[in-house]
Amino acid sequence: EPEVTQTPSHQVTQMGQEVILRCVPISNHLYFYWYRQILGQKVEFLVSFYNNEISEKSEIFDDQFSVERPDGSNFTLKIRSTKLEDSAMYFCASRQGLDEKLFFGSGTQLSVL
Amino acid sequence: QKEVEQNSGPLSVPEGAIASLNCTYSDRGSQSFFWYRQYSGKSPELIMSIYSNGDKEDGRFTAQLNKASQYVSLLIRDSQPSDSATYLCAGRRRGDMRFGAGTRLTVKP
């Protein structure tokens, strides 16, 4: 089965630093997402991306966050100035159509010290 | 805030029993609903999707949707220890999908 690939699997950073989380969605998929899950808590929607622009974003996705699809294959999430509370597992996901199966990557565990 | 609520459990059933997982949602604009299974430290994986009122069966799993009551459920028949995981209910409205907090299920041999 095709896979969504996320790198790195673990990222440790200092508070205030910028991080970029990388994802390679499945090649024929059109809709891309970022979710996060703080340890022991629910999976929270951050942002959806379609046709090279953000289609929906949650209240979590403030000005510190941005997404890009720079080259037609990668999909990145940037956090400009990390805070302690940004520590979480970040999942990238993609799907071909709105009612198609959503495929998740294996996640990037971000630890902000 | 468009919420999906789940009874957080934990839920424990003996092997071979039926496990019943429930979910309610507050956004009547939600168009489709999903049940995901998440093992500890892993990403969610899709078990079932349901779009219209009624029941949908897939093997040992049956999803039920009642849009009038804003209620979604998942029944797992003949529960196995390998079914032990956290089950996430999710609703989709337009482009985004919102998850409930999950119900932790333990199936005891």
XYZ file of N, CA, C and O in Angstrom, chain B residues 18-25 32-35 48-58 61-77 89-90:
168
model
N -18.927 -8.512 22.503
C -19.157 -7.354 21.626
C -18.705 -6.097 22.358
O -19.095 -5.857 23.501
N -17.887 -5.297 21.688
C -17.489 -3.991 22.228
C -18.313 -2.920 21.527
O -18.444 -2.936 20.297
N -18.866 -2.009 22.308
C -19.712 -0.946 21.765
C -19.093 0.408 22.072
O -18.870 0.751 23.235
N -18.809 1.160 21.033
C -18.153 2.464 21.168
C -19.086 3.536 20.616
O -19.683 3.354 19.555
N -19.194 4.630 21.323
C -20.183 5.648 20.970
C -19.556 7.019 20.783
O -18.530 7.332 21.390
N -20.243 7.820 19.994
C -19.720 9.136 19.645
C -20.908 10.047 19.322
O -21.871 9.602 18.688
N -20.856 11.291 19.778
C -21.841 12.282 19.366
C -21.109 13.467 18.763
O -19.939 13.702 19.063
N -21.809 14.197 17.924
C -21.183 15.352 17.291
C -22.136 16.523 17.347
O -23.359 16.351 17.362
N -19.643 13.377 6.768
C -19.229 11.976 6.785
C -18.472 11.705 8.073
O -17.920 12.626 8.689
N -18.473 10.441 8.443
C -17.952 10.053 9.748
C -17.046 8.835 9.601
O -17.227 8.012 8.695
N -16.089 8.767 10.496
C -15.037 7.765 10.371
C -14.695 7.207 11.743
O -14.747 7.924 12.749
N -14.330 5.953 11.750
C -13.751 5.342 12.946
C -12.311 4.943 12.617
O -12.049 4.255 11.625
N -13.476 2.189 9.468
C -14.761 2.277 8.766
C -15.055 3.740 8.468
O -14.705 4.625 9.220
N -15.772 3.929 7.382
C -16.356 5.231 7.096
C -17.854 5.038 6.907
O -18.295 3.974 6.471
N -18.642 6.065 7.234
C -20.093 5.970 7.046
C -20.618 7.352 6.694
O -20.211 8.356 7.313
N -21.482 7.409 5.700
C -21.928 8.689 5.185
C -23.436 8.893 5.306
O -23.903 10.030 5.302
N -24.199 7.804 5.387
C -25.654 7.944 5.416
C -26.221 7.222 6.626
O -25.574 6.340 7.211
N -27.422 7.591 7.003
C -28.077 6.985 8.157
C -28.189 5.474 8.000
O -28.391 4.958 6.904
N -28.063 4.784 9.133
C -28.215 3.337 9.117
C -26.950 2.640 9.541
O -26.090 3.220 10.196
N -26.883 1.369 9.174
C -25.767 0.524 9.558
C -24.890 0.230 8.350
O -25.368 0.131 7.227
N -23.613 0.054 8.648
C -22.670 -0.395 7.622
C -21.774 -1.444 8.258
O -21.185 -1.191 9.301
N -21.722 -2.607 7.620
C -20.977 -3.718 8.196
C -19.747 -4.022 7.355
O -19.793 -3.980 6.129
N -18.654 -4.351 8.057
C -17.421 -4.777 7.379
C -16.738 -5.782 8.277
O -16.084 -5.411 9.251
N -16.844 -5.585 12.182
C -17.157 -4.198 12.553
C -18.480 -3.742 11.932
O -18.752 -4.019 10.769
N -19.283 -3.059 12.745
C -20.497 -2.422 12.248
C -20.529 -0.986 12.733
O -20.440 -0.737 13.932
N -20.632 -0.053 11.797
C -20.791 1.355 12.140
C -22.257 1.723 11.985
O -22.947 1.238 11.088
N -22.730 2.578 12.874
C -24.122 3.042 12.823
C -24.113 4.561 12.875
O -23.361 5.164 13.646
N -24.961 5.160 12.053
C -25.059 6.616 12.019
C -26.518 7.023 12.134
O -27.385 6.489 11.430
N -26.780 7.979 13.027
C -28.120 8.540 13.183
C -27.964 10.053 13.166
O -27.583 10.672 14.165
N -28.214 10.655 12.021
C -27.989 12.096 11.876
C -28.991 12.915 12.667
O -28.670 14.010 13.135
N -30.192 12.410 12.853
C -31.183 13.154 13.637
C -30.725 13.286 15.083
O -30.882 14.336 15.708
N -30.151 12.231 15.611
C -29.653 12.244 16.991
C -28.188 12.670 17.068
O -27.644 12.779 18.170
N -27.547 12.876 15.922
C -26.128 13.275 15.863
C -25.271 12.275 16.620
O -24.481 12.656 17.504
N -25.427 11.036 16.251
C -24.852 9.916 16.991
C -24.220 8.931 16.015
O -24.800 8.613 14.984
N -23.016 8.499 16.374
C -22.298 7.497 15.571
C -21.805 6.424 16.536
O -21.361 6.754 17.647
N -21.876 5.182 16.128
C -21.365 4.127 17.000
C -20.570 3.109 16.186
O -20.675 3.046 14.957
N -19.787 2.346 16.900
C -19.022 1.250 16.304
C -19.188 0.025 17.196
O -18.946 0.104 18.403
N -19.614 -1.067 16.583
C -19.696 -2.335 17.291
C -18.598 -3.250 16.767
O -18.406 -3.363 15.551
N -17.893 -3.870 17.690
C -16.876 -4.854 17.316
C -17.342 -6.198 17.858
O -17.443 -6.391 19.079
N -17.651 -7.094 16.946
C -18.104 -8.439 17.365
C -16.916 -9.349 17.542
O -15.856 -9.153 16.930
N -13.280 8.521 16.906
C -14.386 8.886 16.043
C -14.031 10.223 15.393
O -13.449 11.103 16.052
N -14.345 10.384 14.129
C -14.035 11.642 13.443
C -15.188 12.023 12.536
O -15.861 11.164 11.953
